[in-house]
């Protein structure tokens, strides 16, 4: 789904997906499927492009958390996402998830170059 879809086409796609009558159980969407969309039993959320802020990231990844057994996968591209490393680490730590080593070292390098950051 994307913003060029008419509202009727978006609603039809979501209805079909949510009710198990879509041809596929995979829904590819950009921000056209943002806040306020509830799809029960969402097993996976894949962030191909990371959101710009941690609140949007939490909201998107949280779609899998309703059943406590979903998985959120995010692509991290060093050249594009380095500025997001600190808040990604913060979100993972607060949710008591493992922080990948590459993310730990990236955020430490950023913090040192900025004179230290608080994650509070």
mmCIF file with all atom_site columns, C-alpha atoms in Angstrom:
data_model
loop_
_atom_site.group_PDB
_atom_site.id
_atom_site.type_symbol
_atom_site.label_atom_id
_atom_site.label_alt_id
_atom_site.label_comp_id
_atom_site.label_asym_id
_atom_site.label_entity_id
_atom_site.label_seq_id
_atom_site.pdbx_PDB_ins_code
_atom_site.Cartn_x
_atom_site.Cartn_y
_atom_site.Cartn_z
_atom_site.occupancy
_atom_site.B_iso_or_equiv
_atom_site.pdbx_formal_charge
_atom_site.auth_seq_id
_atom_site.auth_comp_id
_atom_site.auth_asym_id
_atom_site.auth_atom_id
_atom_site.pdbx_PDB_model_num
ATOM 1   C CA . UNK A 1 1   ? 0.000   0.000   0.000  1.00 0.00 ? 1   UNK A CA 1
ATOM 2   C CA . UNK A 1 2   ? 1.160   3.505   -0.717 1.00 0.00 ? 2   UNK A CA 1
ATOM 3   C CA . UNK A 1 3   ? -0.226  7.023   -0.817 1.00 0.00 ? 3   UNK A CA 1
ATOM 4   C CA . UNK A 1 4   ? -1.207  6.748   -4.485 1.00 0.00 ? 4   UNK A CA 1
ATOM 5   C CA . UNK A 1 5   ? -3.834  4.145   -3.546 1.00 0.00 ? 5   UNK A CA 1
ATOM 6   C CA . UNK A 1 6   ? -7.312  5.588   -3.252 1.00 0.00 ? 6   UNK A CA 1
ATOM 7   C CA . UNK A 1 7   ? -8.865  5.418   0.211  1.00 0.00 ? 7   UNK A CA 1
ATOM 8   C CA . UNK A 1 8   ? -11.276 2.758   -1.067 1.00 0.00 ? 8   UNK A CA 1
ATOM 9   C CA . UNK A 1 9   ? -8.406  0.641   -2.406 1.00 0.00 ? 9   UNK A CA 1
ATOM 10  C CA . UNK A 1 10  ? -6.525  0.939   0.914  1.00 0.00 ? 10  UNK A CA 1
ATOM 11  C CA . UNK A 1 11  ? -9.603  -0.066  2.894  1.00 0.00 ? 11  UNK A CA 1
ATOM 12  C CA . UNK A 1 12  ? -10.238 -3.050  0.609  1.00 0.00 ? 12  UNK A CA 1
ATOM 13  C CA . UNK A 1 13  ? -6.619  -4.222  0.888  1.00 0.00 ? 13  UNK A CA 1
ATOM 14  C CA . UNK A 1 14  ? -6.635  -3.901  4.692  1.00 0.00 ? 14  UNK A CA 1
ATOM 15  C CA . UNK A 1 15  ? -10.003 -5.619  5.007  1.00 0.00 ? 15  UNK A CA 1
ATOM 16  C CA . UNK A 1 16  ? -8.813  -8.534  2.860  1.00 0.00 ? 16  UNK A CA 1
ATOM 17  C CA . UNK A 1 17  ? -5.551  -8.815  4.769  1.00 0.00 ? 17  UNK A CA 1
ATOM 18  C CA . UNK A 1 18  ? -7.094  -8.576  8.248  1.00 0.00 ? 18  UNK A CA 1
ATOM 19  C CA . UNK A 1 19  ? -9.808  -11.107 7.447  1.00 0.00 ? 19  UNK A CA 1
ATOM 20  C CA . UNK A 1 20  ? -7.538  -13.678 5.810  1.00 0.00 ? 20  UNK A CA 1
ATOM 21  C CA . UNK A 1 21  ? -9.085  -13.405 2.355  1.00 0.00 ? 21  UNK A CA 1
ATOM 22  C CA . UNK A 1 22  ? -6.174  -11.683 0.652  1.00 0.00 ? 22  UNK A CA 1
ATOM 23  C CA . UNK A 1 23  ? -4.169  -13.651 -1.882 1.00 0.00 ? 23  UNK A CA 1
ATOM 24  C CA . UNK A 1 24  ? -1.140  -13.272 0.358  1.00 0.00 ? 24  UNK A CA 1
ATOM 25  C CA . UNK A 1 25  ? -0.489  -12.899 4.071  1.00 0.00 ? 25  UNK A CA 1
ATOM 26  C CA . UNK A 1 26  ? 2.174   -10.308 3.311  1.00 0.00 ? 26  UNK A CA 1
ATOM 27  C CA . UNK A 1 27  ? 1.266   -6.636  3.369  1.00 0.00 ? 27  UNK A CA 1
ATOM 28  C CA . UNK A 1 28  ? 3.837   -4.217  2.025  1.00 0.00 ? 28  UNK A CA 1
ATOM 29  C CA . UNK A 1 29  ? 3.184   -0.664  3.044  1.00 0.00 ? 29  UNK A CA 1
ATOM 30  C CA . UNK A 1 30  ? 4.852   2.664   3.462  1.00 0.00 ? 30  UNK A CA 1
ATOM 31  C CA . UNK A 1 31  ? 3.490   5.372   5.731  1.00 0.00 ? 31  UNK A CA 1
ATOM 32  C CA . UNK A 1 32  ? 0.070   4.935   4.137  1.00 0.00 ? 32  UNK A CA 1
ATOM 33  C CA . UNK A 1 33  ? -0.460  2.223   6.748  1.00 0.00 ? 33  UNK A CA 1
ATOM 34  C CA . UNK A 1 34  ? 0.523   4.294   9.734  1.00 0.00 ? 34  UNK A CA 1
ATOM 35  C CA . UNK A 1 35  ? -1.075  5.088   13.059 1.00 0.00 ? 35  UNK A CA 1
ATOM 36  C CA . UNK A 1 36  ? -4.542  3.865   13.844 1.00 0.00 ? 36  UNK A CA 1
ATOM 37  C CA . UNK A 1 37  ? -4.309  0.699   11.772 1.00 0.00 ? 37  UNK A CA 1
ATOM 38  C CA . UNK A 1 38  ? -4.933  -2.371  13.911 1.00 0.00 ? 38  UNK A CA 1
ATOM 39  C CA . UNK A 1 39  ? -4.109  -5.756  12.450 1.00 0.00 ? 39  UNK A CA 1
ATOM 40  C CA . UNK A 1 40  ? -4.478  -8.486  15.083 1.00 0.00 ? 40  UNK A CA 1
ATOM 41  C CA . UNK A 1 41  ? -1.933  -11.294 15.192 1.00 0.00 ? 41  UNK A CA 1
ATOM 42  C CA . UNK A 1 42  ? 0.702   -9.448  13.190 1.00 0.00 ? 42  UNK A CA 1
ATOM 43  C CA . UNK A 1 43  ? 3.662   -11.828 13.287 1.00 0.00 ? 43  UNK A CA 1
ATOM 44  C CA . UNK A 1 44  ? 6.304   -9.652  11.657 1.00 0.00 ? 44  UNK A CA 1
ATOM 45  C CA . UNK A 1 45  ? 7.030   -6.010  11.006 1.00 0.00 ? 45  UNK A CA 1
ATOM 46  C CA . UNK A 1 46  ? 9.972   -5.246  8.754  1.00 0.00 ? 46  UNK A CA 1
ATOM 47  C CA . UNK A 1 47  ? 11.385  -1.731  8.732  1.00 0.00 ? 47  UNK A CA 1
ATOM 48  C CA . UNK A 1 48  ? 13.144  -1.502  5.390  1.00 0.00 ? 48  UNK A CA 1
ATOM 49  C CA . UNK A 1 49  ? 13.823  2.173   6.045  1.00 0.00 ? 49  UNK A CA 1
ATOM 50  C CA . UNK A 1 50  ? 14.099  3.187   9.688  1.00 0.00 ? 50  UNK A CA 1
ATOM 51  C CA . UNK A 1 51  ? 11.689  5.860   10.928 1.00 0.00 ? 51  UNK A CA 1
ATOM 52  C CA . UNK A 1 52  ? 13.198  9.259   11.674 1.00 0.00 ? 52  UNK A CA 1
ATOM 53  C CA . UNK A 1 53  ? 12.262  9.217   15.354 1.00 0.00 ? 53  UNK A CA 1
ATOM 54  C CA . UNK A 1 54  ? 12.042  6.682   18.147 1.00 0.00 ? 54  UNK A CA 1
ATOM 55  C CA . UNK A 1 55  ? 8.332   7.204   18.786 1.00 0.00 ? 55  UNK A CA 1
ATOM 56  C CA . UNK A 1 56  ? 7.387   6.188   15.242 1.00 0.00 ? 56  UNK A CA 1
ATOM 57  C CA . UNK A 1 57  ? 9.820   3.271   15.487 1.00 0.00 ? 57  UNK A CA 1
ATOM 58  C CA . UNK A 1 58  ? 8.214   2.074   18.728 1.00 0.00 ? 58  UNK A CA 1
ATOM 59  C CA . UNK A 1 59  ? 4.721   2.461   17.284 1.00 0.00 ? 59  UNK A CA 1
ATOM 60  C CA . UNK A 1 60  ? 5.565   0.474   14.144 1.00 0.00 ? 60  UNK A CA 1
ATOM 61  C CA . UNK A 1 61  ? 7.450   -2.278  15.952 1.00 0.00 ? 61  UNK A CA 1
ATOM 62  C CA . UNK A 1 62  ? 4.735   -2.442  18.595 1.00 0.00 ? 62  UNK A CA 1
ATOM 63  C CA . UNK A 1 63  ? 2.312   -3.860  16.066 1.00 0.00 ? 63  UNK A CA 1
ATOM 64  C CA . UNK A 1 64  ? 3.864   -7.263  16.772 1.00 0.00 ? 64  UNK A CA 1
ATOM 65  C CA . UNK A 1 65  ? 3.828   -6.826  20.546 1.00 0.00 ? 65  UNK A CA 1
ATOM 66  C CA . UNK A 1 66  ? 0.127   -7.267  21.140 1.00 0.00 ? 66  UNK A CA 1
ATOM 67  C CA . UNK A 1 67  ? 0.514   -11.028 21.268 1.00 0.00 ? 67  UNK A CA 1
ATOM 68  C CA . UNK A 1 68  ? 3.943   -10.847 22.938 1.00 0.00 ? 68  UNK A CA 1
ATOM 69  C CA . UNK A 1 69  ? 5.435   -13.207 20.375 1.00 0.00 ? 69  UNK A CA 1
ATOM 70  C CA . UNK A 1 70  ? 5.836   -11.129 17.234 1.00 0.00 ? 70  UNK A CA 1
ATOM 71  C CA . UNK A 1 71  ? 9.098   -10.128 15.641 1.00 0.00 ? 71  UNK A CA 1
ATOM 72  C CA . UNK A 1 72  ? 10.250  -6.744  14.404 1.00 0.00 ? 72  UNK A CA 1
ATOM 73  C CA . UNK A 1 73  ? 13.134  -6.657  11.946 1.00 0.00 ? 73  UNK A CA 1
ATOM 74  C CA . UNK A 1 74  ? 14.881  -3.435  11.003 1.00 0.00 ? 74  UNK A CA 1
ATOM 75  C CA . UNK A 1 75  ? 17.460  -2.865  8.316  1.00 0.00 ? 75  UNK A CA 1
ATOM 76  C CA . UNK A 1 76  ? 20.278  -0.677  9.573  1.00 0.00 ? 76  UNK A CA 1
ATOM 77  C CA . UNK A 1 77  ? 22.477  0.996   6.978  1.00 0.00 ? 77  UNK A CA 1
ATOM 78  C CA . UNK A 1 78  ? 25.503  2.626   8.564  1.00 0.00 ? 78  UNK A CA 1
ATOM 79  C CA . UNK A 1 79  ? 25.706  5.478   6.063  1.00 0.00 ? 79  UNK A CA 1
ATOM 80  C CA . UNK A 1 80  ? 22.000  6.332   6.463  1.00 0.00 ? 80  UNK A CA 1
ATOM 81  C CA . UNK A 1 81  ? 21.130  5.399   10.029 1.00 0.00 ? 81  UNK A CA 1
ATOM 82  C CA . UNK A 1 82  ? 24.144  6.253   12.173 1.00 0.00 ? 82  UNK A CA 1
ATOM 83  C CA . UNK A 1 83  ? 22.389  9.308   13.637 1.00 0.00 ? 83  UNK A CA 1
ATOM 84  C CA . UNK A 1 84  ? 19.601  7.001   14.860 1.00 0.00 ? 84  UNK A CA 1
ATOM 85  C CA . UNK A 1 85  ? 21.943  4.575   16.635 1.00 0.00 ? 85  UNK A CA 1
ATOM 86  C CA . UNK A 1 86  ? 21.617  6.130   20.115 1.00 0.00 ? 86  UNK A CA 1
ATOM 87  C CA . UNK A 1 87  ? 17.845  6.054   20.272 1.00 0.00 ? 87  UNK A CA 1
ATOM 88  C CA . UNK A 1 88  ? 17.665  2.595   18.695 1.00 0.00 ? 88  UNK A CA 1
ATOM 89  C CA . UNK A 1 89  ? 19.976  1.326   21.430 1.00 0.00 ? 89  UNK A CA 1
ATOM 90  C CA . UNK A 1 90  ? 17.874  3.127   24.050 1.00 0.00 ? 90  UNK A CA 1
ATOM 91  C CA . UNK A 1 91  ? 14.637  1.564   22.767 1.00 0.00 ? 91  UNK A CA 1
ATOM 92  C CA . UNK A 1 92  ? 16.165  -1.922  22.709 1.00 0.00 ? 92  UNK A CA 1
ATOM 93  C CA . UNK A 1 93  ? 17.585  -1.566  26.230 1.00 0.00 ? 93  UNK A CA 1
ATOM 94  C CA . UNK A 1 94  ? 14.333  -0.270  27.695 1.00 0.00 ? 94  UNK A CA 1
ATOM 95  C CA . UNK A 1 95  ? 12.455  -3.177  26.109 1.00 0.00 ? 95  UNK A CA 1
ATOM 96  C CA . UNK A 1 96  ? 15.081  -5.525  27.606 1.00 0.00 ? 96  UNK A CA 1
ATOM 97  C CA . UNK A 1 97  ? 16.211  -6.781  24.189 1.00 0.00 ? 97  UNK A CA 1
ATOM 98  C CA . UNK A 1 98  ? 19.760  -7.595  23.220 1.00 0.00 ? 98  UNK A CA 1
ATOM 99  C CA . UNK A 1 99  ? 21.646  -4.737  21.594 1.00 0.00 ? 99  UNK A CA 1
ATOM 100 C CA . UNK A 1 100 ? 23.766  -5.906  18.642 1.00 0.00 ? 100 UNK A CA 1
ATOM 101 C CA . UNK A 1 101 ? 27.494  -5.288  19.075 1.00 0.00 ? 101 UNK A CA 1
ATOM 102 C CA . UNK A 1 102 ? 27.717  -3.144  15.943 1.00 0.00 ? 102 UNK A CA 1
ATOM 103 C CA . UNK A 1 103 ? 25.062  -0.865  17.388 1.00 0.00 ? 103 UNK A CA 1
ATOM 104 C CA . UNK A 1 104 ? 26.841  -0.626  20.738 1.00 0.00 ? 104 UNK A CA 1
ATOM 105 C CA . UNK A 1 105 ? 30.106  0.413   19.115 1.00 0.00 ? 105 UNK A CA 1
ATOM 106 C CA . UNK A 1 106 ? 28.376  2.909   16.792 1.00 0.00 ? 106 UNK A CA 1
ATOM 107 C CA . UNK A 1 107 ? 26.562  4.644   19.608 1.00 0.00 ? 107 UNK A CA 1
ATOM 108 C CA . UNK A 1 108 ? 29.662  4.783   21.771 1.00 0.00 ? 108 UNK A CA 1
ATOM 109 C CA . UNK A 1 109 ? 31.589  6.448   18.952 1.00 0.00 ? 109 UNK A CA 1
ATOM 110 C CA . UNK A 1 110 ? 28.791  8.985   18.462 1.00 0.00 ? 110 UNK A CA 1
ATOM 111 C CA . UNK A 1 111 ? 28.563  9.715   22.191 1.00 0.00 ? 111 UNK A CA 1
ATOM 112 C CA . UNK A 1 112 ? 32.308  10.251  22.450 1.00 0.00 ? 112 UNK A CA 1
ATOM 113 C CA . UNK A 1 113 ? 32.312  12.640  19.495 1.00 0.00 ? 113 UNK A CA 1
ATOM 114 C CA . UNK A 1 114 ? 29.452  14.625  21.057 1.00 0.00 ? 114 UNK A CA 1
ATOM 115 C CA . UNK A 1 115 ? 30.878  14.690  24.573 1.00 0.00 ? 115 UNK A CA 1
ATOM 116 C CA . UNK A 1 116 ? 28.484  12.050  25.902 1.00 0.00 ? 116 UNK A CA 1
ATOM 117 C CA . UNK A 1 117 ? 24.731  11.583  25.686 1.00 0.00 ? 117 UNK A CA 1
ATOM 118 C CA . UNK A 1 118 ? 22.140  10.748  28.301 1.00 0.00 ? 118 UNK A CA 1
ATOM 119 C CA . UNK A 1 119 ? 19.677  7.981   27.526 1.00 0.00 ? 119 UNK A CA 1
ATOM 120 C CA . UNK A 1 120 ? 17.199  9.136   30.165 1.00 0.00 ? 120 UNK A CA 1
#
